[in-house]
Coordinates of C-alpha atoms in Angstrom, one line a residue:
M197 CA 259.4 82.0 107.2
Y198 CA 258.3 79.5 110.0
F199 CA 254.9 78.8 111.3
Y200 CA 253.9 76.2 114.1
I201 CA 251.9 73.5 112.4
G202 CA 249.8 71.9 114.9
R203 CA 246.2 70.8 114.2
I204 CA 245.1 70.5 117.8
Q205 CA 246.0 74.6 118.2
G206 CA 245.0 75.7 114.3
R207 CA 241.4 75.9 114.7
F208 CA 239.9 79.0 113.8
E209 CA 237.5 79.1 117.0
L210 CA 240.2 79.2 119.4
L211 CA 241.4 82.6 117.5
V212 CA 238.0 83.8 117.9
Q213 CA 237.9 82.9 121.4
N214 CA 241.5 84.5 122.0
G215 CA 239.8 87.8 120.8
Y216 CA 240.1 87.9 117.4
R217 CA 236.6 88.4 116.2
H218 CA 237.0 90.5 113.3
W219 CA 239.0 89.8 110.3
S220 CA 239.6 91.8 107.2
K221 CA 242.2 91.4 104.2
Q222 CA 244.1 94.4 105.9
L223 CA 244.0 92.4 109.5
V224 CA 244.8 89.0 108.2
E225 CA 248.6 90.9 106.5
K226 CA 249.3 92.9 109.8
R227 CA 248.5 90.1 112.4
L228 CA 250.3 87.7 110.1
T229 CA 253.1 89.8 110.2
E230 CA 253.2 90.8 113.6
D231 CA 251.4 88.9 115.9
P232 CA 253.2 85.9 117.5
L233 CA 249.9 84.1 118.6
V234 CA 248.3 84.6 115.3
R235 CA 251.4 82.8 112.9
Q236 CA 251.2 79.9 115.9
Y237 CA 247.8 79.1 114.0
V238 CA 249.3 79.2 110.1
V239 CA 249.6 76.4 108.2
H240 CA 251.3 76.4 104.9
N241 CA 249.3 73.8 102.2
D242 CA 250.0 74.2 98.4
D243 CA 247.4 71.2 97.8
Y244 CA 244.6 73.3 99.8
H245 CA 241.1 73.6 98.0
F246 CA 237.4 74.2 98.9
N247 CA 236.0 72.1 101.8
P248 CA 233.1 72.5 104.0
N249 CA 235.5 74.2 106.4
T250 CA 236.3 77.0 104.2
I251 CA 235.4 80.1 106.0
A252 CA 236.8 82.7 103.7
I253 CA 239.6 83.1 101.2
Y254 CA 241.6 86.4 100.7
N255 CA 243.5 86.8 97.3
F256 CA 247.1 88.5 97.9
A257 CA 247.9 87.8 94.1
D258 CA 249.0 90.8 93.5
N259 CA 251.1 91.5 96.2
P260 CA 252.2 88.4 98.0
M261 CA 252.1 88.2 101.6
F262 CA 256.7 87.7 102.7
G263 CA 256.8 87.6 98.8
E264 CA 255.6 84.3 97.9
Y265 CA 252.0 83.3 99.4
K266 CA 249.0 84.2 97.1
T267 CA 246.2 82.9 98.9
V268 CA 245.0 83.3 102.7
V269 CA 242.5 80.9 103.8
L270 CA 240.5 81.4 107.1
D271 CA 239.4 77.6 107.7
Q272 CA 237.2 76.3 110.3
K273 CA 239.1 73.2 111.0
E274 CA 243.0 74.2 110.0
G275 CA 243.0 77.5 111.1
I276 CA 244.8 80.1 109.1
V277 CA 246.0 78.4 105.7
I278 CA 248.6 80.2 103.5
S279 CA 249.6 79.1 99.9
T280 CA 252.0 80.0 97.4
K281 CA 249.1 79.4 94.6
S282 CA 246.3 82.0 93.2
S283 CA 243.3 81.8 94.4
K284 CA 242.3 80.3 91.5
S285 CA 244.2 77.6 91.2
V286 CA 242.8 77.1 94.8
L287 CA 239.5 76.6 92.3
H288 CA 240.5 74.7 89.6
K289 CA 242.2 71.8 91.9
Y290 CA 238.4 71.9 93.5
T291 CA 236.9 71.9 90.0
K292 CA 239.0 69.4 88.5
H293 CA 239.2 66.9 91.1
V294 CA 236.5 67.0 93.5
L295 CA 233.4 68.8 92.3
I296 CA 231.4 66.3 89.9
S297 CA 231.0 67.7 86.5
G298 CA 233.7 70.6 87.0
L299 CA 231.8 73.8 87.0
S300 CA 229.8 72.5 83.9
L301 CA 226.4 71.8 86.0
Q302 CA 226.9 75.2 88.1
K303 CA 227.6 77.6 84.8
S304 CA 224.6 76.0 83.0
I305 CA 222.4 76.7 85.8
A306 CA 223.4 80.1 86.3
R307 CA 222.8 81.2 81.9
I308 CA 219.4 79.6 82.2
L309 CA 218.6 81.6 85.3
G310 CA 220.1 84.9 82.9
L311 CA 222.9 85.6 85.4
A312 CA 225.2 88.5 84.3
S313 CA 228.4 86.9 86.0
F314 CA 229.6 83.7 87.7
H315 CA 230.2 84.4 91.4
S316 CA 229.2 81.1 93.3
I317 CA 229.3 77.2 93.6
S318 CA 226.4 75.8 95.1
L319 CA 226.1 72.9 97.0
V320 CA 222.8 72.8 98.7
H321 CA 224.4 73.1 102.1
L322 CA 227.5 74.8 100.8
V323 CA 227.4 77.7 98.8
F324 CA 230.9 79.6 98.2
F325 CA 231.0 83.1 96.9
S326 CA 233.1 84.9 95.1
L327 CA 233.4 88.9 95.8
H328 CA 234.2 89.3 91.8
A329 CA 233.3 87.3 89.1
Y330 CA 235.6 84.1 88.9
S331 CA 235.9 82.8 86.1
K332 CA 238.9 85.1 84.4
K333 CA 240.5 86.3 87.7
N334 CA 241.9 85.7 91.2
T335 CA 239.1 87.1 93.2
D336 CA 238.2 86.8 97.4
W337 CA 235.8 84.2 98.7
V338 CA 233.1 83.7 101.5
G339 CA 231.3 80.7 102.6
L340 CA 228.1 81.9 102.9
H341 CA 227.1 79.0 104.5
F342 CA 229.0 80.1 108.1
F343 CA 227.1 83.9 107.8
E344 CA 223.6 84.4 108.8
D345 CA 223.8 88.2 107.5
F346 CA 226.0 91.2 105.6
D347 CA 226.2 94.8 106.1
M348 CA 227.2 96.7 103.4
Q349 CA 229.6 99.9 103.5
K350 CA 230.9 102.1 101.0
N351 CA 234.0 100.5 100.1
S352 CA 233.3 97.0 101.9
I353 CA 231.3 94.9 102.6
T354 CA 231.0 92.8 106.1
F355 CA 229.3 89.3 107.0
K356 CA 227.8 88.6 110.3
S357 CA 228.4 84.7 111.2
I358 CA 225.8 82.6 112.7
K359 CA 225.2 83.9 116.1
N360 CA 227.0 86.7 115.7
Q361 CA 230.5 84.8 117.0
Y362 CA 232.7 87.0 114.8
T363 CA 232.5 89.0 111.4
L364 CA 234.6 89.3 108.3
S365 CA 234.9 92.1 106.1
F366 CA 235.8 92.9 102.0
D367 CA 237.1 95.3 100.1
N368 CA 234.2 95.8 97.6
T369 CA 234.1 97.8 94.4
N370 CA 230.9 95.7 93.1
P371 CA 227.9 98.1 92.8
C372 CA 225.6 95.1 92.1
I373 CA 227.4 92.9 95.1
H374 CA 223.8 92.6 96.6
K375 CA 222.1 91.6 93.4
R376 CA 225.4 89.1 92.7
I377 CA 224.8 87.8 96.4
S378 CA 221.0 87.1 95.6
D379 CA 221.1 85.5 92.3
S380 CA 223.7 83.2 94.1
L381 CA 221.7 82.1 96.4
Q382 CA 218.3 81.6 94.0
H383 CA 221.0 79.8 91.7
N384 CA 221.6 77.4 95.0
V385 CA 217.8 77.0 95.9
I386 CA 217.8 75.4 91.8
L387 CA 220.6 73.0 93.3
S388 CA 218.7 72.3 96.5
R389 CA 214.9 71.4 94.7
I390 CA 217.1 68.9 92.4
T391 CA 219.2 67.1 95.1
H392 CA 215.4 66.3 96.9
R393 CA 213.6 65.5 93.7
Y394 CA 216.5 63.1 93.0
H395 CA 216.7 61.9 96.3
E396 CA 213.0 61.4 96.8
S397 CA 213.3 59.6 93.4
I398 CA 215.6 56.8 94.8
S399 CA 213.7 56.5 97.8
W400 CA 216.3 58.2 100.3
S401 CA 214.2 60.5 102.7
C402 CA 215.9 64.0 102.6
P403 CA 213.8 66.6 104.4
L404 CA 213.9 70.0 102.5
N405 CA 214.8 71.8 105.9
S406 CA 217.7 68.8 106.9
H407 CA 220.4 71.5 105.4
K408 CA 219.0 74.4 107.0
T409 CA 221.0 75.8 109.5
G410 CA 220.8 79.3 110.5
S411 CA 222.8 81.0 107.8
M412 CA 222.0 82.9 104.9
I413 CA 221.4 80.7 102.4
F414 CA 217.9 79.5 102.8
N415 CA 216.4 83.0 103.9
T416 CA 214.2 84.2 101.5
D417 CA 215.0 87.7 103.2
F418 CA 218.2 87.6 100.8
Y419 CA 216.9 86.7 97.6
K420 CA 213.6 86.8 95.5
P421 CA 212.2 83.7 93.9
T422 CA 211.4 84.8 90.0
D423 CA 210.0 82.7 87.4
A424 CA 212.9 81.0 86.4
L425 CA 213.0 79.3 90.1
I426 CA 209.3 78.4 90.5
S427 CA 209.0 77.1 86.9
F428 CA 213.0 75.5 86.6
N429 CA 213.6 72.6 83.9
F430 CA 216.4 70.2 85.0
K431 CA 216.1 69.2 81.6
H432 CA 216.7 71.8 80.0
V433 CA 219.8 71.9 82.0
I434 CA 221.4 68.5 81.1
D435 CA 220.6 69.6 77.5
E436 CA 222.2 72.1 77.3
I437 CA 225.6 70.2 79.3
I438 CA 225.8 67.8 76.6
H439 CA 225.5 70.9 74.0
D440 CA 228.5 72.5 75.6
W441 CA 230.4 69.6 75.9
H442 CA 230.4 68.7 71.9
Y443 CA 230.9 72.6 71.3
I444 CA 234.2 71.8 73.5
Y445 CA 235.1 68.5 71.7
I446 CA 234.6 70.1 68.4
C447 CA 236.7 72.9 69.0
H448 CA 239.5 71.4 70.6
V449 CA 239.7 68.9 67.5
A450 CA 239.7 72.1 65.0
R451 CA 242.2 73.7 66.8
K452 CA 244.6 70.4 67.0
H453 CA 244.0 69.9 63.2
D454 CA 243.4 72.9 62.3
L455 CA 240.1 72.3 60.9
W456 CA 237.9 75.5 62.0
F457 CA 235.6 75.0 59.2
L458 CA 234.4 72.2 61.7
R459 CA 233.2 74.8 64.8
D460 CA 231.0 76.3 61.7
E461 CA 229.3 73.0 61.2
H462 CA 228.7 72.2 65.2
G463 CA 225.0 72.1 64.4
Y464 CA 225.1 69.5 62.1
F465 CA 227.1 67.0 64.4
Y466 CA 225.0 68.1 67.3
G467 CA 221.9 66.8 65.8
R468 CA 223.5 63.9 64.6
A469 CA 224.5 62.8 67.9
M470 CA 221.4 63.7 69.4
R471 CA 219.4 61.8 67.4
N472 CA 221.5 58.7 67.9
R473 CA 221.2 59.2 71.4
Q474 CA 217.6 59.2 71.5
N475 CA 217.6 55.9 69.8
Y476 CA 219.1 54.1 73.2

């Protein structure tokens, strides 16, 4: 299938201005199939990964668009990006080639906060939220930094953009979606505090409100600060990450050389390594 590719016309704002103010998975499929105007704003990119312009990702892995496109992205700059890669592949490319430390820091903080599942990638002024836990399967994603509010219906959730320029709806079968969003925003506040403390330590001025753009990600109406958030200790996170790295390495050696007893001796190796590390 042929698509017109053009950066000047390929802008999501132009679609909004042309009357396309509401989007959903069903509307994405219908418009890409039937609407010649929308198809002018489509770009095929199998190398796409998360970036500050990623508004939303709709997962079509179970029923690919036109029989081959597993992911459709609404991108502020590019318009509509289609990819034969799954949403999990798009995430993997981002975490492997762009995100510092992959997902280790993200998941360690989530575990310390006691979060039941992994739903978000927090980057202080950007928060990518998955409608379902992203660890084991493909899922829809939404960039919460583009939105100021959301509304829940029985089987769907609709996000309202800043200044209500447009709305995006997602099918939702997660009964805990409200809590998952709250957890994700709290997760991001932790990253924000860590980042600003680091900036202060190197005399790089970065006011706490510098990333407050009117989106929901710093709006306390959407999350309730917990004791873990108030008394958070970043050193504990780093220790957890180091522990995970050691354990992953031991498991790799055990699997490669069929020495599974090494996994059981992980505590010994980790303790010795930590003692040696603390001597320097």
